[in-house]
Coordinates of C-alpha atoms in Angstrom, one line a residue:
Chain A
M1 CA -14.4 28.2 -1.4
T2 CA -17.5 27.8 0.6
E3 CA -18.0 28.5 4.3
V4 CA -19.4 25.5 6.1
S5 CA -21.3 25.8 9.3
L6 CA -22.7 23.1 11.5
R7 CA -25.4 24.1 14.0
A8 CA -26.1 21.8 16.9
L9 CA -25.8 18.7 14.8
Q10 CA -27.3 15.6 16.4
K11 CA -27.2 12.0 15.1
L12 CA -29.2 9.2 16.6
Y13 CA -28.5 5.6 15.9
G14 CA -31.3 3.7 17.4
K15 CA -31.2 4.9 21.0
T16 CA -27.5 6.0 21.1
L17 CA -26.7 9.6 20.4
A18 CA -23.6 9.4 18.2
L19 CA -23.4 13.2 17.8
K20 CA -24.4 15.3 20.8
G21 CA -24.8 18.7 19.2
I22 CA -21.8 19.5 17.0
S23 CA -21.4 23.2 16.2
L24 CA -18.6 24.3 14.1
D25 CA -17.7 27.0 11.5
V26 CA -15.2 26.4 8.8
A27 CA -14.1 29.6 7.0
H28 CA -13.5 30.0 3.3
G29 CA -10.5 28.1 2.2
E30 CA -9.7 26.8 5.7
F31 CA -8.3 23.3 6.3
V32 CA -10.0 21.8 9.3
S33 CA -9.2 18.3 10.8
L34 CA -11.7 16.3 12.8
L35 CA -9.4 14.4 15.2
G36 CA -10.4 11.7 17.7
P37 CA -10.3 8.1 18.6
S38 CA -12.5 5.6 16.7
G39 CA -16.2 6.0 17.7
C40 CA -15.9 9.6 18.6
G41 CA -18.2 10.7 15.8
K42 CA -15.7 12.3 13.5
S43 CA -16.6 10.1 10.5
T44 CA -20.3 10.4 11.3
T45 CA -19.9 14.2 11.2
L46 CA -18.2 14.0 7.8
K47 CA -20.9 11.6 6.5
C48 CA -23.6 14.1 7.6
I49 CA -21.8 16.9 5.8
A50 CA -21.5 14.7 2.7
G51 CA -25.2 13.7 3.0
F52 CA -24.6 10.0 3.3
E53 CA -26.1 10.1 6.8
E54 CA -29.2 12.1 7.6
V55 CA -29.0 14.4 10.6
S56 CA -31.4 13.7 13.4
D57 CA -31.4 17.3 14.5
G58 CA -29.5 20.5 13.8
R59 CA -28.5 22.2 10.5
I60 CA -25.7 22.1 8.0
C61 CA -25.1 25.3 6.0
F62 CA -22.9 25.9 3.0
D63 CA -22.5 29.7 2.6
N64 CA -25.5 30.3 4.9
K65 CA -27.8 28.1 2.8
D66 CA -29.3 25.2 4.7
I67 CA -28.4 22.0 2.8
S68 CA -29.3 19.5 5.6
R69 CA -32.1 17.9 3.6
K70 CA -30.3 17.8 0.2
L71 CA -29.2 14.5 -1.3
P72 CA -25.4 14.0 -1.5
E73 CA -25.5 14.2 -5.3
D74 CA -26.9 17.7 -5.1
R75 CA -24.5 19.1 -2.4
D76 CA -21.6 19.9 -4.7
I77 CA -19.0 18.1 -2.6
G78 CA -15.7 16.4 -3.5
M79 CA -15.0 13.4 -1.4
V80 CA -12.0 11.2 -0.9
F81 CA -12.5 7.8 0.8
Q82 CA -10.2 5.7 2.9
S83 CA -10.5 2.9 0.3
Y84 CA -10.1 5.5 -2.5
A85 CA -13.3 4.0 -4.0
L86 CA -12.0 4.4 -7.6
F87 CA -14.2 2.9 -10.3
P88 CA -12.2 -0.3 -11.1
H89 CA -13.7 -0.7 -14.6
M90 CA -12.6 2.8 -15.7
T91 CA -9.2 4.1 -16.6
V92 CA -7.7 7.0 -14.7
A93 CA -8.9 9.5 -17.3
Q94 CA -12.4 7.9 -17.2
N95 CA -12.5 8.1 -13.4
L96 CA -11.7 11.8 -13.6
A97 CA -14.2 12.4 -16.4
F98 CA -17.1 10.8 -14.5
G99 CA -18.1 13.7 -12.3
L100 CA -17.8 16.1 -15.3
E101 CA -20.0 13.9 -17.4
M102 CA -22.6 14.0 -14.7
R103 CA -22.5 17.8 -15.0
R104 CA -23.2 17.4 -18.7
L105 CA -20.2 19.4 -19.9
S106 CA -19.1 19.2 -23.5
K107 CA -16.5 16.6 -24.5
S108 CA -13.8 19.2 -25.2
V109 CA -14.3 20.9 -21.8
I110 CA -14.1 17.5 -20.1
A111 CA -11.0 16.5 -21.9
E112 CA -9.3 19.8 -21.1
R113 CA -10.2 19.7 -17.4
V114 CA -9.3 16.0 -17.0
A115 CA -5.9 16.7 -18.6
K116 CA -5.3 19.6 -16.3
A117 CA -6.3 17.6 -13.2
M118 CA -4.0 14.8 -14.2
E119 CA -1.2 17.2 -14.5
M120 CA -2.0 18.7 -11.1
V121 CA -1.5 15.3 -9.4
Q122 CA 1.3 14.3 -11.8
L123 CA -0.5 11.3 -13.3
T124 CA -0.5 12.3 -16.9
P125 CA 1.5 9.2 -18.1
Y126 CA -1.1 6.9 -16.4
A127 CA -4.2 8.3 -18.1
D128 CA -5.1 5.0 -19.7
R129 CA -4.2 2.7 -16.8
F130 CA -6.9 0.9 -14.7
P131 CA -6.7 1.5 -11.0
K132 CA -5.5 -2.0 -10.4
A133 CA -2.3 -1.2 -12.2
L134 CA -1.5 1.7 -9.9
S135 CA 0.3 1.8 -6.6
G136 CA -1.5 2.9 -3.4
G137 CA -0.1 6.4 -3.6
Q138 CA -1.0 6.8 -7.2
Q139 CA -4.6 5.6 -6.5
Q140 CA -4.7 8.1 -3.7
R141 CA -3.8 10.9 -6.1
V142 CA -6.4 9.8 -8.6
A143 CA -9.0 9.9 -5.9
L144 CA -7.9 13.4 -4.9
A145 CA -8.0 14.6 -8.6
R146 CA -11.4 13.0 -9.2
A147 CA -12.8 14.9 -6.2
L148 CA -11.2 18.2 -7.2
V149 CA -11.7 18.1 -11.0
I150 CA -15.4 18.9 -10.5
E151 CA -14.4 22.1 -8.6
P152 CA -16.7 21.3 -5.7
A153 CA -17.7 23.8 -3.0
I154 CA -15.9 21.8 -0.3
L155 CA -13.5 18.9 -0.1
L156 CA -14.1 16.1 2.3
L157 CA -11.4 13.6 3.2
D158 CA -12.1 10.5 5.2
E159 CA -8.9 9.1 6.6
P160 CA -7.3 9.1 3.1
L161 CA -3.8 8.2 4.3
A162 CA -4.7 5.3 6.6
N163 CA -3.9 2.6 4.0
L164 CA -0.5 3.9 3.0
D165 CA 2.9 3.0 4.5
A166 CA 4.6 5.5 6.8
K167 CA 7.0 7.0 4.3
L168 CA 4.4 7.6 1.6
R169 CA 2.0 8.9 4.2
N170 CA 4.4 11.6 5.1
E171 CA 4.9 12.6 1.5
M172 CA 1.2 12.6 0.8
R173 CA 0.6 14.9 3.8
G174 CA 2.7 17.6 2.2
F175 CA 1.2 16.9 -1.2
I176 CA -2.4 17.2 -0.1
R177 CA -1.7 20.3 2.0
D178 CA 0.1 22.1 -0.9
L179 CA -2.6 21.2 -3.3
Q180 CA -5.3 22.4 -1.0
K181 CA -3.5 25.7 -0.5
R182 CA -3.0 26.1 -4.3
V183 CA -6.7 25.4 -5.0
G184 CA -7.8 27.3 -2.0
I185 CA -10.7 25.0 -1.3
T186 CA -12.5 24.7 2.0
T187 CA -11.5 21.3 3.4
I188 CA -12.6 19.0 6.1
Y189 CA -10.3 16.2 6.9
V190 CA -11.1 13.2 9.2
T191 CA -8.2 11.4 10.9
H192 CA -7.3 9.5 14.1
D193 CA -3.6 10.4 13.7
Q194 CA -2.7 13.5 15.7
D195 CA 0.5 14.1 13.8
E196 CA -1.4 14.1 10.6
A197 CA -4.0 16.6 12.0
M198 CA -1.2 18.8 13.4
T199 CA 1.0 19.0 10.4
M200 CA -1.8 19.6 7.8
S201 CA -4.5 21.7 9.4
D202 CA -5.2 25.4 9.9
R203 CA -7.4 24.2 12.8
V204 CA -7.8 20.9 14.6
V205 CA -11.2 19.9 16.1
V206 CA -10.6 17.3 18.8
M207 CA -13.7 15.1 19.3
F208 CA -14.6 12.6 22.1
D209 CA -17.9 10.7 22.5
G210 CA -19.8 12.7 19.9
E211 CA -18.8 16.1 21.3
I212 CA -16.2 18.7 20.3
A213 CA -13.6 18.8 23.1
Q214 CA -11.6 21.6 21.6
A215 CA -11.4 23.4 18.2
A216 CA -8.3 25.5 17.8
T217 CA -5.0 25.9 15.9
P218 CA -2.6 22.9 16.1
E219 CA -0.3 25.0 18.4
E220 CA -3.0 25.9 20.7
V221 CA -4.4 22.4 21.0
Y222 CA -0.9 21.1 21.7
D223 CA 0.3 23.8 24.1
R224 CA -2.9 24.8 25.7
P225 CA -5.2 21.7 25.6
A226 CA -8.7 22.3 26.9
S227 CA -8.7 19.2 29.0
E228 CA -6.5 16.4 30.3
R229 CA -8.1 14.0 27.8
V230 CA -7.2 16.4 24.9
A231 CA -3.7 16.8 26.3
R232 CA -3.1 13.0 26.4
F233 CA -4.7 12.5 22.9
V234 CA -2.5 15.0 21.1
G235 CA 0.9 13.8 22.0
N236 CA 2.5 12.8 25.3
A237 CA 1.6 14.7 28.4
N238 CA 3.1 14.7 31.9
I239 CA 0.5 15.8 34.4
L240 CA 1.8 17.0 37.8
E241 CA -0.5 17.8 40.7
L242 CA 1.2 20.6 42.6
P243 CA 0.1 22.6 45.7
V244 CA -0.6 26.3 45.1
M245 CA 1.5 28.4 47.5
A246 CA 0.4 31.9 46.4
V247 CA -2.1 33.3 43.8
R248 CA -1.1 36.5 42.1
D249 CA -4.0 36.7 39.6
R250 CA -6.4 33.8 39.0
A251 CA -7.8 35.1 35.7
A252 CA -4.8 36.7 34.1
G253 CA -2.4 34.1 35.4
G254 CA 0.3 34.0 38.0
F255 CA 0.6 31.2 40.6
D256 CA 3.5 30.1 42.7
L257 CA 3.4 26.4 42.9
T258 CA 5.8 24.2 44.8
L259 CA 7.5 21.0 43.7
P260 CA 8.2 18.0 46.0
G261 CA 11.4 19.0 47.8
G262 CA 10.2 22.6 48.1
T263 CA 11.5 24.1 44.9
P264 CA 9.1 26.9 43.8
L265 CA 7.6 26.8 40.3
H266 CA 6.0 29.8 38.7
L267 CA 2.9 29.2 36.5
A268 CA 2.1 32.2 34.2
A269 CA -1.1 30.8 32.7
P270 CA -4.6 31.6 34.0
A271 CA -6.5 29.0 36.0
P272 CA -9.7 30.6 37.4
W273 CA -10.7 27.3 39.1
A274 CA -7.4 27.0 41.0
N275 CA -8.1 25.9 44.6
G276 CA -5.4 24.5 46.8
A277 CA -3.7 22.4 44.2
L278 CA -3.4 22.6 40.4
R279 CA -2.8 19.9 37.8
V280 CA -0.3 21.2 35.3
M281 CA 0.9 19.7 32.0
A282 CA 4.5 19.6 30.8
R283 CA 5.2 18.1 27.4
P284 CA 8.2 15.8 27.3
E285 CA 10.3 18.3 25.4
Q286 CA 9.5 21.0 27.9
I287 CA 11.5 19.2 30.6
S288 CA 15.3 19.1 30.3
L289 CA 17.8 16.9 32.1
T290 CA 20.6 18.4 34.2
D291 CA 23.2 16.9 36.6
P292 CA 21.9 15.4 39.8
G293 CA 21.4 18.0 42.5
F294 CA 20.7 20.8 40.0
G295 CA 17.4 21.6 38.4
Q296 CA 14.0 21.9 40.1
L297 CA 13.3 18.3 40.7
G298 CA 15.4 15.2 41.3
G299 CA 14.9 11.8 39.7
R300 CA 16.4 8.6 38.4
V301 CA 16.4 7.3 34.9
A302 CA 14.1 4.2 34.7
K303 CA 14.1 3.7 31.0
R304 CA 16.0 5.1 28.0
Y305 CA 15.0 4.6 24.4
F306 CA 17.1 5.9 21.6
S307 CA 14.9 6.9 18.6
G308 CA 17.3 8.4 16.1
G309 CA 16.6 12.1 16.4
H310 CA 16.4 12.2 20.2
V311 CA 16.3 10.0 23.3
E312 CA 13.2 9.2 25.2
Y313 CA 13.6 8.8 29.0
T314 CA 11.2 7.7 31.7
I315 CA 12.3 9.4 34.9
D316 CA 11.1 8.2 38.3
T317 CA 10.4 11.2 40.5
D318 CA 8.4 12.2 43.6
C319 CA 5.7 13.4 41.1
G320 CA 5.5 9.9 39.6
P321 CA 7.2 8.7 36.4
L322 CA 7.8 11.6 33.9
L323 CA 8.4 11.3 30.2
V324 CA 11.3 13.4 29.0
L325 CA 12.8 14.0 25.5
G326 CA 16.5 14.7 25.5
P327 CA 19.2 15.3 22.9
T328 CA 21.3 12.3 21.8
T329 CA 24.5 14.1 22.8
Q330 CA 23.7 13.8 26.5
A331 CA 25.4 10.9 28.2
V332 CA 22.7 9.7 30.5
H333 CA 22.1 6.0 31.2
E334 CA 19.5 3.9 32.9
G335 CA 19.9 4.0 36.6
D336 CA 21.6 7.5 36.6
A337 CA 20.4 10.1 39.0
V338 CA 19.4 13.3 37.2
G339 CA 18.0 16.7 37.8
L340 CA 15.0 18.1 35.9
T341 CA 14.3 21.6 34.8
F342 CA 10.8 22.7 33.6
D343 CA 10.2 25.3 30.9
A344 CA 7.9 27.3 33.1
S345 CA 6.7 29.6 30.4
R346 CA 5.0 26.7 28.7
L347 CA 3.4 24.9 31.7
W348 CA -0.3 24.7 31.2
P349 CA -2.9 24.1 33.9
M350 CA -5.5 21.4 33.4
A351 CA -9.2 22.3 33.7
P352 CA -11.1 19.9 35.9
E353 CA -13.1 17.5 33.7
S354 CA -16.7 18.2 33.6
G355 CA -18.4 14.9 34.4
A356 CA -14.9 13.4 34.6
K357 CA -14.3 10.4 32.5
P358 CA -11.6 7.8 33.1
Chain B
M1 CA 11.4 -30.2 -6.4
K2 CA 9.1 -27.6 -4.9
R3 CA 7.2 -27.4 -8.1
F4 CA 6.8 -31.1 -8.2
R5 CA 5.4 -31.2 -4.8
S6 CA 2.8 -28.5 -5.7
Y7 CA 1.8 -30.6 -8.7
L8 CA 1.3 -33.5 -6.3
L9 CA -1.4 -31.5 -4.5
I10 CA -3.5 -31.3 -7.7
A11 CA -2.9 -34.9 -8.6
P12 CA -6.1 -36.4 -7.0
T13 CA -8.3 -33.8 -8.8
A14 CA -6.4 -34.3 -12.0
A15 CA -6.8 -38.1 -11.8
L16 CA -10.6 -37.7 -11.2
I17 CA -10.9 -35.3 -14.1
F18 CA -9.0 -37.6 -16.3
L19 CA -10.9 -40.7 -15.3
F20 CA -14.4 -39.3 -15.4
I21 CA -14.2 -36.4 -17.9
V22 CA -11.3 -36.9 -20.3
L23 CA -11.6 -40.6 -20.8
P24 CA -15.4 -40.7 -21.3
Y25 CA -15.1 -37.8 -23.8
V26 CA -12.5 -39.7 -25.7
T27 CA -14.7 -42.8 -25.7
V28 CA -17.6 -40.8 -26.9
L29 CA -15.5 -39.2 -29.6
I30 CA -14.4 -42.6 -30.9
M31 CA -17.9 -44.0 -30.6
S32 CA -19.3 -41.1 -32.7
F33 CA -17.2 -42.3 -35.6
R34 CA -18.1 -46.0 -35.4
A35 CA -20.3 -47.5 -38.1
P36 CA -24.0 -47.8 -37.3
A37 CA -25.5 -51.3 -37.3
D38 CA -28.9 -53.0 -37.0
G39 CA -29.7 -55.1 -33.9
Q40 CA -26.6 -54.0 -32.0
P41 CA -25.3 -50.7 -30.6
Y42 CA -22.6 -50.3 -33.3
G43 CA -21.0 -52.2 -36.2
E44 CA -17.6 -52.9 -37.6
G45 CA -15.3 -50.2 -38.8
F46 CA -15.7 -46.4 -38.9
S47 CA -18.0 -44.0 -40.7
L48 CA -19.4 -40.4 -40.5
G49 CA -22.9 -41.9 -40.5
G50 CA -23.8 -40.5 -37.1
Y51 CA -23.0 -37.0 -38.0
A52 CA -24.7 -37.4 -41.4
Q53 CA -27.9 -38.5 -39.8
F54 CA -27.9 -35.6 -37.4
F55 CA -27.2 -32.8 -39.9
G56 CA -29.0 -34.6 -42.7
Q57 CA -32.4 -34.8 -41.1
A58 CA -34.2 -31.6 -40.2
Y59 CA -36.0 -33.2 -37.3
Y60 CA -32.6 -33.7 -35.6
A61 CA -30.7 -30.8 -37.0
W62 CA -33.3 -28.2 -35.9
S63 CA -33.1 -29.5 -32.3
L64 CA -29.7 -27.8 -32.0
P65 CA -30.8 -24.1 -32.5
Q66 CA -34.0 -24.9 -30.6
T67 CA -31.9 -26.1 -27.6
I68 CA -29.5 -23.2 -27.8
L69 CA -32.4 -20.6 -27.9
L70 CA -34.0 -22.4 -25.0
G71 CA -30.8 -22.1 -23.1
M72 CA -30.4 -18.4 -24.0
A73 CA -33.9 -17.6 -23.0
T74 CA -33.6 -19.4 -19.7
T75 CA -30.3 -17.5 -19.1
L76 CA -31.8 -14.1 -19.9
I77 CA -34.8 -14.7 -17.7
C78 CA -32.6 -15.9 -14.8
L79 CA -30.4 -12.7 -15.2
V80 CA -33.4 -10.4 -15.3
L81 CA -35.0 -12.1 -12.3
G82 CA -31.9 -12.8 -10.4
Y83 CA -30.2 -9.4 -10.6
P84 CA -32.7 -7.5 -8.4
I85 CA -32.7 -10.4 -6.0
A86 CA -28.9 -10.4 -5.7
L87 CA -28.9 -6.6 -5.4
H88 CA -31.5 -6.8 -2.6
I89 CA -29.7 -9.5 -0.7
A90 CA -26.3 -7.7 -1.0
T91 CA -27.8 -4.6 0.6
A92 CA -30.0 -6.4 3.1
S93 CA -29.3 -6.4 6.8
R94 CA -27.5 -9.4 8.3
K95 CA -30.7 -10.7 9.8
W96 CA -32.6 -10.8 6.5
R97 CA -29.7 -12.0 4.4
G98 CA -29.8 -15.5 5.9
L99 CA -33.6 -15.9 5.2
L100 CA -33.4 -14.5 1.7
Y101 CA -30.4 -16.8 1.0
G102 CA -32.5 -19.7 2.1
I103 CA -35.4 -18.8 -0.2
V104 CA -33.1 -18.4 -3.2
L105 CA -31.5 -21.8 -2.5
S106 CA -34.8 -23.5 -1.8
P107 CA -35.4 -24.9 -5.4
L108 CA -32.2 -26.9 -5.0
L109 CA -33.5 -28.6 -1.9
I110 CA -36.2 -30.4 -3.8
G111 CA -35.4 -33.4 -6.0
I112 CA -35.4 -32.5 -9.7
V113 CA -38.2 -35.1 -10.6
V114 CA -40.4 -33.9 -7.8
R115 CA -39.9 -30.3 -8.7
S116 CA -40.6 -30.9 -12.4
Y117 CA -43.7 -32.9 -11.5
G118 CA -44.8 -30.1 -9.4
W119 CA -44.7 -27.8 -12.3
T120 CA -46.9 -30.2 -14.3
I121 CA -49.5 -30.1 -11.5
L122 CA -49.5 -26.3 -11.8
L123 CA -49.3 -25.9 -15.5
G124 CA -51.2 -28.9 -16.9
N125 CA -54.4 -28.6 -18.9
S126 CA -56.4 -29.5 -15.8
G127 CA -53.7 -28.2 -13.5
V128 CA -54.1 -25.7 -10.7
I129 CA -53.8 -22.5 -12.9
N130 CA -56.1 -23.6 -15.7
A131 CA -58.7 -25.1 -13.4
T132 CA -58.9 -22.0 -11.3
L133 CA -59.2 -19.7 -14.3
R134 CA -61.9 -21.9 -15.9
N135 CA -63.9 -22.0 -12.6
L136 CA -63.7 -18.3 -12.4
G137 CA -65.0 -18.1 -16.0
V138 CA -62.0 -16.3 -17.3
I139 CA -61.2 -18.8 -19.9
D140 CA -63.2 -21.5 -21.9
R141 CA -60.3 -23.5 -23.1
P142 CA -57.1 -24.3 -21.1
L143 CA -54.2 -22.1 -21.7
P144 CA -51.2 -23.9 -23.3
L145 CA -48.9 -23.6 -20.3
M146 CA -46.9 -26.8 -20.7
Y147 CA -45.8 -29.2 -23.3
N148 CA -44.2 -26.2 -25.0
N149 CA -41.2 -23.9 -24.7
F150 CA -43.0 -21.6 -22.3
G151 CA -43.4 -24.2 -19.7
V152 CA -39.9 -25.7 -20.1
I153 CA -38.2 -22.2 -19.9
L154 CA -40.3 -21.3 -16.8
A155 CA -39.4 -24.6 -15.0
L156 CA -35.7 -24.3 -16.0
A157 CA -35.5 -20.7 -14.9
H158 CA -36.9 -21.7 -11.5
V159 CA -34.3 -24.5 -11.0
F160 CA -31.3 -22.5 -12.2
L161 CA -32.1 -19.2 -10.6
P162 CA -29.7 -19.9 -7.6
F163 CA -26.9 -20.5 -10.1
M164 CA -27.4 -17.0 -11.3
V165 CA -28.0 -15.3 -8.0
L166 CA -25.0 -16.8 -6.2
P167 CA -22.2 -15.5 -8.5
L168 CA -24.0 -12.2 -8.8
L169 CA -24.3 -11.9 -5.1
S170 CA -20.6 -12.7 -4.6
A171 CA -19.7 -10.0 -7.2
L172 CA -21.9 -7.4 -5.6
Q173 CA -20.8 -8.2 -2.0
S174 CA -17.1 -7.9 -2.9
M175 CA -17.8 -4.4 -4.3
D176 CA -16.7 -1.6 -2.0
P177 CA -19.8 0.3 -0.8
A178 CA -17.8 3.5 -1.0
I179 CA -17.7 3.2 -4.8
A180 CA -21.4 3.9 -5.1
Q181 CA -21.0 6.7 -2.5
A182 CA -18.2 8.2 -4.6
A183 CA -20.4 8.1 -7.6
R184 CA -23.1 9.9 -5.7
S185 CA -20.7 12.5 -4.4
L186 CA -19.7 13.2 -8.0
G187 CA -23.4 13.9 -8.8
A188 CA -24.7 10.6 -10.2
R189 CA -28.3 9.5 -9.4
R190 CA -29.5 6.0 -8.6
F191 CA -30.1 4.7 -12.1
T192 CA -26.9 6.3 -13.5
I193 CA -25.0 4.7 -10.7
F194 CA -26.5 1.3 -11.5
R195 CA -25.9 1.7 -15.3
R196 CA -22.4 3.2 -15.2
V197 CA -20.9 1.7 -12.0
T198 CA -22.8 -1.1 -10.2
F199 CA -23.6 -3.2 -13.2
P200 CA -20.3 -3.0 -15.0
V201 CA -18.4 -3.7 -11.7
S202 CA -20.5 -6.8 -11.2
M203 CA -19.7 -8.0 -14.7
P204 CA -17.6 -11.0 -13.5
G205 CA -20.6 -12.2 -11.6
V206 CA -22.9 -11.7 -14.6
Q207 CA -20.5 -13.6 -16.8
A208 CA -20.1 -16.5 -14.4
G209 CA -23.9 -16.8 -13.7
C210 CA -24.8 -16.7 -17.4
I211 CA -22.3 -19.3 -18.4
L212 CA -23.4 -21.6 -15.5
V213 CA -27.1 -21.3 -16.3
F214 CA -26.7 -21.6 -20.0
V215 CA -24.6 -24.8 -19.8
L216 CA -26.9 -26.3 -17.2
A217 CA -30.1 -25.4 -19.2
I218 CA -29.0 -26.9 -22.5
S219 CA -27.8 -30.1 -20.9
S220 CA -30.8 -30.6 -18.7
Y221 CA -32.9 -33.7 -19.3
V222 CA -35.6 -34.3 -16.6
T223 CA -37.3 -30.9 -16.8
P224 CA -37.7 -30.7 -20.6
A225 CA -38.8 -34.4 -20.6
L226 CA -41.4 -34.0 -17.9
V227 CA -42.7 -30.4 -18.5
G228 CA -42.1 -30.5 -22.2
G229 CA -43.7 -34.0 -22.4
M230 CA -41.3 -35.0 -25.3
R231 CA -43.0 -32.3 -27.4
V232 CA -40.1 -29.9 -26.8
K233 CA -37.3 -31.6 -28.7
T234 CA -34.0 -30.6 -27.2
T235 CA -30.8 -32.2 -28.4
T236 CA -30.2 -33.7 -25.0
L237 CA -33.5 -35.5 -25.1
L238 CA -32.6 -36.9 -28.6
V239 CA -29.2 -38.0 -27.3
V240 CA -30.8 -40.0 -24.5
D241 CA -33.4 -41.4 -26.9
A242 CA -30.7 -42.5 -29.4
L243 CA -28.5 -44.1 -26.8
I244 CA -31.0 -45.8 -24.6
D245 CA -34.2 -46.3 -26.6
Q246 CA -32.9 -46.6 -30.2
F247 CA -29.7 -48.3 -29.2
Q248 CA -27.8 -46.2 -31.8
W249 CA -24.6 -45.4 -30.0
P250 CA -22.6 -43.8 -32.8
F251 CA -25.6 -41.5 -33.6
G252 CA -26.1 -40.6 -30.0
S253 CA -22.4 -39.9 -29.4
A254 CA -22.3 -37.7 -32.5
M255 CA -25.2 -35.6 -31.3
A256 CA -23.7 -35.3 -27.8
L257 CA -20.5 -34.1 -29.2
V258 CA -22.1 -31.6 -31.6
L259 CA -24.0 -30.2 -28.6
A260 CA -20.9 -30.0 -26.4
V261 CA -18.8 -28.3 -29.1
S262 CA -21.6 -25.8 -29.9
A263 CA -22.1 -25.0 -26.2
G264 CA -18.3 -24.6 -25.8
L265 CA -18.2 -22.2 -28.8
I266 CA -21.1 -20.1 -27.6
V267 CA -19.5 -19.8 -24.1
L268 CA -16.3 -18.8 -25.7
I269 CA -17.9 -16.1 -27.9
F270 CA -19.9 -14.8 -24.9
A271 CA -16.7 -14.6 -22.7
R272 CA -15.0 -12.8 -25.6
L273 CA -17.8 -10.3 -26.0
T274 CA -18.0 -9.6 -22.2
R275 CA -14.2 -9.5 -21.7
M276 CA -13.1 -7.1 -19.0
K277 CA -9.8 -5.5 -19.4
W278 CA -9.7 -4.1 -15.9
T279 CA -9.8 -7.3 -13.8

């Protein structure tokens, strides 16, 4: 239950700046994900917080105490690694006891806390097994329990689900999130999987090239991404460049845009930079298919993929190909002409990229 | 059918082992029970004479514990010297690793006779070390550096160090670096991590290295012969002496078998004591 704050964190590897000034506050008991492609600096940030990497510049504070120069063993952290990093020569119970032994607790206290922790992750029957005799999911739970049993100030997780199969991964998401809520521990979670970050976190921190691109709730990051790059990284995004016909209020929001073919489209969101044309984002599920001739924009179905719960269409339009999610009940086939309707209330304008990257 | 074909794959190796290991051992076993004779390698009929001679005469019998202690000392020294080397190479950068590897393997690149002779130049009474110390006035009489256990163990440890380092290195390199980090995150300091995590996890390497060095050390001939100058009596030296110089084949075979069985038992006991339930 410790507040973590990063102040202008920089990390230099040789001559490359891997972290270009990361500032972030994580509140007591908050679950924050660091999300980004490989090489964006999310793992480096976590290693700096854990103490395995020394920061080149900036400060890391736990509860307003600067711990930047402390060794990892003195930081009071619980860490879960991608490879689990269980001690192969120790049983489950011995793995859990290790951190408590380092704290020189009495045997009876250790036994009691280990038993409790094993119950918490439902591994009591496996107390005397060696890690090798456990499944991936079970090993994962041992790693989690081993990190939590020492009751650390903060919990750090480095892509802990990356080595599990899809079904188990989904289960573990819920398991970790529930456990974290129950314990109420401040948690920082590193992942490259946007679904994982969205479903588990109180707040998602999207990182690119050693910088924070956006730090906000999952809903905000998805619906109101700070940039086109964020929009494309967290889910699928259709970006349409549309001319502005009228401006009602730049800052508060209110633009009349026009779609090819002349249909007006109202944008309620603010876009202070708007000038002549605006790039707006529409998520695939924010566009619905109607009969040809109806809707706001016409198009033709180029591809249709059935994926169980819904159908994924690629629609060729005068705005380029658009990705659309539709219900499976709709009888639309490849080659059909269709009409498209936008959920105008959720359209979101894209800020111009500062120092635009491809 | 499938099973048969997979057996076919090991057939060449099996044939080699049978021809050059099983058959010779059987021959040696039979020979060790032949009756000794004068003027020829062995006589008519069978007897326990070879074994009786070995265990009956202190001169021969004592060579066995002497050889085993020599082997154990060499093994221990290799382990103590080799572990830090292996640890260092395992954590070294790629660039350094190749060089360090080369240095560790270098003793194997020199022929065994040359290398042992080299040690006699260093350790002899008028050798480099003694001559230097005498000229510096540090000593009056040469230090007894060779023709004794000290010199032999030193030379053996030098030769067999790579056989300790390589298995240790492979054990340490196959260890997930995150394991040590996990131990740190749980509050363990360097020495504790080594004692409670790194060393136990590298145990398969320790086991393999110790067995290799021990077996090689007790069966080595050239180094004890040259550096020990026939004054360090190992069973292996006596075996060669009996077979080639004394022409007593049953006696030599009996000694060879006693040494092999003793070594086998010690390795078995060692493996038992260091058994790992977790692998």
